[in-house]
Amino acid sequence: MLNTLFLAGYSSSFGSLADPAGSGVLVAAVSWLQATLLGTVATTVAVIAVSSIGLMMLTGRVHLRRGLTVIAGCFILFGASTIAAGIQSSLGGGGTVRYSPPAASTEPIPAPPPTPPPANQDPYAGASVPR
């Protein structure tokens, strides 16, 4: 009973246990780390990894399965946010607007008016002629 009173007093005076005081610094640090690892550094490392694995696959030093694993890993690393958003929208249907193509029009598209022929048909008109 004393423990429940202590926990009730703790949670009411200091906020939620899931968001303790000072956690903003940790969240900021993790966000910085994520931005760094998914930014220029990760792109450079992924390009070097794919190119070196591709070269080693061409020379026969790496099996095809290992090369495809590296490429799939890069795809998952850079597409994780898109993959997660797609899974969430397919499971929850959370108010996303889906694209629907416009209805086909039954009216024919009018043809552009014909261009008039040029006034002077001579392709060499205005060229200098030696005397």
Coordinates of N, CA and C in Angstrom, one line a residue:
M1 N 0.8 -1.2 0.0 CA 0.0 0.0 0.0 C 0.9 1.2 0.0
L2 N 1.9 1.2 0.7 CA 2.9 2.3 0.8 C 3.5 2.6 -0.6
N3 N 3.8 1.4 -1.3 CA 4.4 1.5 -2.6 C 3.5 2.2 -3.6
T4 N 2.2 1.9 -3.6 CA 1.2 2.5 -4.5 C 1.0 3.9 -4.2
L5 N 1.1 4.3 -2.9 CA 0.9 5.8 -2.6 C 2.2 6.5 -3.1
F6 N 3.3 5.9 -2.9 CA 4.6 6.5 -3.4 C 4.6 6.7 -4.9
L7 N 4.2 5.6 -5.6 CA 4.1 5.7 -7.1 C 3.1 6.7 -7.6
A8 N 1.9 6.8 -6.9 CA 0.9 7.8 -7.3 C 1.4 9.2 -7.0
G9 N 2.1 9.4 -5.9 CA 2.6 10.7 -5.7 C 3.7 11.1 -6.6
Y10 N 4.6 10.1 -7.0 CA 5.6 10.4 -8.0 C 5.1 10.7 -9.3
S11 N 4.1 10.0 -9.8 CA 3.6 10.2 -11.1 C 2.8 11.5 -11.2
S12 N 2.2 11.9 -10.2 CA 1.4 13.2 -10.2 C 2.3 14.4 -10.1
S13 N 3.5 14.3 -9.4 CA 4.3 15.4 -9.2 C 5.4 15.6 -10.3
F14 N 5.8 14.5 -10.9 CA 6.8 14.6 -11.9 C 6.4 14.3 -13.3
G15 N 5.1 14.1 -13.6 CA 4.7 13.8 -15.0 C 4.7 12.3 -15.2
S16 N 4.7 11.9 -16.4 CA 4.6 10.5 -16.8 C 5.9 9.8 -16.7
L17 N 5.9 8.5 -16.3 CA 7.1 7.7 -16.2 C 7.7 7.4 -17.6
A18 N 6.8 7.5 -18.7 CA 7.3 7.2 -20.0 C 8.1 8.4 -20.6
D19 N 7.9 9.6 -20.0 CA 8.6 10.8 -20.4 C 9.2 11.4 -19.2
P20 N 10.3 10.9 -18.7 CA 10.9 11.5 -17.5 C 11.6 12.8 -17.8
A21 N 11.9 13.6 -16.8 CA 12.5 14.9 -16.9 C 13.9 14.7 -17.5
G22 N 14.3 15.5 -18.5 CA 15.6 15.4 -19.1 C 15.7 14.5 -20.3
S23 N 14.5 13.9 -20.7 CA 14.6 13.0 -21.8 C 14.7 13.7 -23.1
G24 N 14.4 15.1 -23.1 CA 14.5 15.8 -24.4 C 15.9 15.8 -25.0
V25 N 16.9 15.8 -24.1 CA 18.3 15.7 -24.6 C 18.6 14.4 -25.2
L26 N 18.1 13.3 -24.7 CA 18.3 12.0 -25.3 C 17.6 11.9 -26.6
V27 N 16.4 12.4 -26.7 CA 15.6 12.4 -27.9 C 16.3 13.2 -29.0
A28 N 16.9 14.3 -28.6 CA 17.6 15.2 -29.6 C 18.9 14.4 -30.1
A29 N 19.5 13.7 -29.2 CA 20.8 13.0 -29.5 C 20.4 11.9 -30.5
V30 N 19.4 11.1 -30.2 CA 19.0 10.0 -31.1 C 18.5 10.6 -32.4
S31 N 17.8 11.7 -32.5 CA 17.4 12.3 -33.7 C 18.6 12.7 -34.5
W32 N 19.6 13.3 -33.9 CA 20.8 13.7 -34.6 C 21.6 12.5 -35.2
L33 N 21.6 11.4 -34.4 CA 22.3 10.2 -34.8 C 21.6 9.6 -36.0
Q34 N 20.2 9.6 -36.0 CA 19.5 9.1 -37.1 C 19.7 10.0 -38.4
A35 N 19.6 11.3 -38.2 CA 19.9 12.2 -39.4 C 21.3 12.0 -39.9
T36 N 22.2 11.8 -39.1 CA 23.6 11.6 -39.5 C 23.7 10.2 -40.3
L37 N 23.1 9.2 -39.7 CA 23.3 7.9 -40.3 C 22.5 7.7 -41.6
L38 N 21.4 8.5 -41.7 CA 20.6 8.4 -43.0 C 20.9 9.5 -43.9
G39 N 21.9 10.3 -43.6 CA 22.2 11.5 -44.5 C 23.4 11.1 -45.4
T40 N 24.3 12.0 -45.5 CA 25.4 11.9 -46.4 C 26.3 10.8 -46.1
V41 N 26.5 10.5 -44.8 CA 27.4 9.4 -44.4 C 26.9 8.1 -44.9
A42 N 25.6 7.8 -44.6 CA 25.1 6.5 -45.0 C 25.0 6.4 -46.5
T43 N 24.7 7.5 -47.2 CA 24.7 7.4 -48.7 C 26.0 7.1 -49.3
T44 N 27.1 7.8 -48.7 CA 28.4 7.5 -49.2 C 28.8 6.0 -48.9
V45 N 28.5 5.6 -47.7 CA 28.9 4.2 -47.4 C 28.1 3.2 -48.2
A46 N 26.8 3.5 -48.5 CA 26.0 2.6 -49.3 C 26.5 2.6 -50.8
V47 N 26.9 3.7 -51.3 CA 27.5 3.7 -52.7 C 28.8 2.9 -52.8
I48 N 29.6 3.1 -51.8 CA 30.9 2.4 -51.8 C 30.6 0.9 -51.6
A49 N 29.7 0.5 -50.8 CA 29.4 -0.9 -50.5 C 28.8 -1.6 -51.8
V50 N 27.9 -0.9 -52.4 CA 27.3 -1.5 -53.6 C 28.3 -1.6 -54.8
S51 N 29.1 -0.5 -54.9 CA 30.1 -0.6 -56.0 C 31.2 -1.7 -55.7
S52 N 31.6 -1.8 -54.5 CA 32.7 -2.8 -54.2 C 32.1 -4.2 -54.3
I53 N 30.9 -4.4 -53.8 CA 30.3 -5.7 -54.0 C 30.0 -6.1 -55.4
G54 N 29.6 -5.1 -56.2 CA 29.4 -5.3 -57.6 C 30.6 -5.7 -58.3
L55 N 31.7 -5.0 -58.0 CA 33.0 -5.3 -58.6 C 33.5 -6.7 -58.2
M56 N 33.3 -7.1 -57.0 CA 33.7 -8.4 -56.5 C 32.8 -9.5 -57.1
M57 N 31.6 -9.1 -57.4 CA 30.7 -10.1 -58.0 C 31.1 -10.3 -59.5
L58 N 31.5 -9.2 -60.1 CA 32.0 -9.4 -61.5 C 33.3 -10.2 -61.6
T59 N 34.2 -10.1 -60.6 CA 35.4 -10.8 -60.7 C 35.3 -12.2 -60.1
G60 N 34.1 -12.6 -59.6 CA 33.8 -13.9 -59.1 C 34.3 -14.2 -57.7
R61 N 34.6 -13.2 -56.9 CA 35.0 -13.4 -55.5 C 33.9 -13.4 -54.5
V62 N 32.7 -12.9 -54.9 CA 31.5 -12.9 -54.1 C 30.4 -13.6 -54.8
H63 N 29.6 -14.4 -54.1 CA 28.5 -15.1 -54.7 C 27.3 -14.1 -54.9
L64 N 26.4 -14.4 -55.8 CA 25.3 -13.6 -56.1 C 24.4 -13.3 -54.9
R65 N 24.3 -14.3 -54.1 CA 23.4 -14.2 -52.9 C 23.9 -13.2 -52.0
R66 N 25.2 -13.1 -51.7 CA 25.8 -12.1 -50.8 C 25.6 -10.7 -51.4
G67 N 25.8 -10.5 -52.7 CA 25.6 -9.3 -53.4 C 24.2 -8.8 -53.3
L68 N 23.2 -9.7 -53.5 CA 21.8 -9.3 -53.4 C 21.4 -8.9 -51.9
T69 N 22.1 -9.6 -51.0 CA 21.9 -9.2 -49.6 C 22.3 -7.8 -49.3
V70 N 23.4 -7.4 -49.8 CA 23.9 -6.0 -49.6 C 23.0 -5.0 -50.2
I71 N 22.5 -5.3 -51.4 CA 21.6 -4.3 -52.1 C 20.3 -4.3 -51.4
A72 N 19.8 -5.4 -51.0 CA 18.5 -5.4 -50.2 C 18.7 -4.7 -48.9
G73 N 19.8 -4.8 -48.3 CA 20.1 -4.1 -47.0 C 20.1 -2.6 -47.2
C74 N 20.7 -2.1 -48.3 CA 20.7 -0.7 -48.6 C 19.2 -0.2 -48.9
F75 N 18.5 -1.0 -49.6 CA 17.1 -0.7 -50.0 C 16.3 -0.5 -48.7
I76 N 16.4 -1.5 -47.8 CA 15.7 -1.4 -46.5 C 16.1 -0.2 -45.6
L77 N 17.4 0.0 -45.6 CA 17.9 1.2 -44.8 C 17.4 2.5 -45.3
F78 N 17.4 2.8 -46.6 CA 17.0 4.1 -47.0 C 15.5 4.1 -47.3
G79 N 14.8 3.0 -47.4 CA 13.4 3.0 -47.6 C 12.6 2.6 -46.4
A80 N 13.2 2.6 -45.2 CA 12.5 2.2 -44.0 C 11.3 3.1 -43.7
S81 N 11.5 4.4 -43.8 CA 10.4 5.3 -43.5 C 9.3 5.1 -44.4
T82 N 9.6 5.0 -45.7 CA 8.5 4.8 -46.7 C 7.8 3.4 -46.5
I83 N 8.6 2.4 -46.2 CA 8.0 1.1 -46.0 C 7.1 1.1 -44.8
A84 N 7.6 1.7 -43.7 CA 6.7 1.8 -42.5 C 5.5 2.6 -42.7
A85 N 5.6 3.7 -43.4 CA 4.4 4.5 -43.7 C 3.4 3.7 -44.6
G86 N 3.9 2.9 -45.5 CA 3.0 2.1 -46.3 C 2.3 1.0 -45.5
I87 N 3.0 0.4 -44.6 CA 2.4 -0.6 -43.8 C 1.4 0.0 -42.9
Q88 N 1.7 1.1 -42.3 CA 0.7 1.8 -41.4 C -0.5 2.2 -42.1
S89 N -0.4 2.7 -43.4 CA -1.6 3.1 -44.1 C -2.4 1.9 -44.6
S90 N -1.7 0.8 -44.9 CA -2.5 -0.4 -45.3 C -3.2 -1.0 -44.2
L91 N -2.6 -1.0 -43.0 CA -3.2 -1.6 -41.8 C -4.3 -0.7 -41.2
G92 N -4.0 0.6 -41.1 CA -5.0 1.4 -40.4 C -5.9 2.2 -41.4
G93 N -5.5 2.3 -42.6 CA -6.2 3.1 -43.6 C -6.3 4.6 -43.2
G94 N -5.4 5.0 -42.3 CA -5.4 6.3 -41.6 C -5.6 7.5 -42.5
G95 N -6.7 7.7 -43.2 CA -7.0 8.9 -43.8 C -6.1 9.3 -44.9
T96 N -5.4 8.4 -45.5 CA -4.6 8.8 -46.6 C -5.4 8.9 -47.9
V97 N -5.1 9.8 -48.7 CA -5.8 10.0 -50.0 C -5.2 9.2 -51.0
R98 N -6.0 8.4 -51.6 CA -5.4 7.5 -52.7 C -5.7 8.2 -54.0
Y99 N -4.8 8.0 -55.0 CA -4.9 8.6 -56.3 C -5.9 7.8 -57.1
S100 N -6.9 8.6 -57.7 CA -7.8 7.9 -58.6 C -7.7 8.7 -59.9
P101 N -7.4 8.0 -61.0 CA -7.3 8.7 -62.3 C -8.6 9.4 -62.7
P102 N -8.4 10.5 -63.5 CA -9.7 11.2 -63.9 C -10.5 10.4 -64.8
A103 N -11.8 10.6 -64.8 CA -12.7 9.8 -65.7 C -12.4 10.2 -67.1
A104 N -12.5 9.2 -68.0 CA -12.2 9.4 -69.4 C -13.3 10.3 -70.0
S105 N -12.8 11.2 -70.8 CA -13.7 12.1 -71.4 C -14.2 11.5 -72.8
T106 N -15.5 11.7 -73.1 CA -16.0 11.1 -74.3 C -15.9 12.1 -75.5
E107 N -15.5 13.4 -75.2 CA -15.3 14.4 -76.3 C -14.0 14.1 -76.9
P108 N -13.9 14.2 -78.3 CA -12.6 14.1 -79.0 C -11.8 15.3 -78.8
I109 N -10.5 15.2 -78.7 CA -9.6 16.3 -78.6 C -9.5 17.0 -79.9
P110 N -9.8 18.3 -80.0 CA -9.7 19.0 -81.3 C -8.3 19.1 -81.8
A111 N -8.2 18.9 -83.1 CA -6.9 19.0 -83.8 C -6.5 20.4 -83.8
P112 N -5.1 20.7 -83.7 CA -4.7 22.0 -83.8 C -4.9 22.6 -85.2
P113 N -5.0 23.9 -85.4 CA -5.2 24.4 -86.7 C -3.9 24.2 -87.6
P114 N -4.1 24.0 -88.9 CA -2.9 23.8 -89.7 C -2.1 25.0 -89.8
T115 N -0.8 24.8 -89.8 CA 0.1 26.0 -90.0 C 0.2 26.4 -91.4
P116 N 0.2 27.7 -91.7 CA 0.3 28.2 -93.1 C 1.7 27.9 -93.6
P117 N 1.8 27.7 -94.9 CA 3.1 27.5 -95.5 C 3.9 28.8 -95.4
P118 N 5.2 28.7 -95.4 CA 6.0 30.0 -95.3 C 5.9 30.7 -96.6
A119 N 6.0 32.1 -96.5 CA 5.8 32.9 -97.7 C 6.9 32.7 -98.7
N120 N 8.1 32.4 -98.3 CA 9.2 32.2 -99.3 C 9.7 30.8 -99.2
Q121 N 9.5 30.0 -100.2 CA 9.8 28.6 -100.2 C 11.3 28.3 -100.5
D122 N 12.1 29.3 -100.9 CA 13.5 29.2 -101.3 C 14.3 29.0 -100.0
P123 N 15.0 27.8 -99.9 CA 15.8 27.6 -98.7 C 17.1 28.4 -98.7
Y124 N 17.5 28.9 -99.9 CA 18.7 29.7 -99.9 C 18.5 31.2 -100.0
A125 N 17.3 31.6 -99.7 CA 17.0 33.0 -99.8 C 17.8 33.8 -98.8
G126 N 18.4 34.9 -99.2 CA 19.2 35.7 -98.3 C 20.6 35.2 -98.2
A127 N 21.0 34.1 -98.8 CA 22.4 33.7 -98.7 C 23.2 34.6 -99.6
S128 N 24.4 34.8 -99.2 CA 25.3 35.7 -100.1 C 25.8 34.9 -101.2
V129 N 25.8 35.6 -102.4 CA 26.3 35.0 -103.6 C 27.5 35.8 -104.0
P130 N 28.7 35.1 -104.3 CA 29.9 35.8 -104.7 C 29.7 36.4 -106.1
R131 N 30.3 37.6 -106.3 CA 30.2 38.2 -107.6 C 31.3 38.0 -108.5

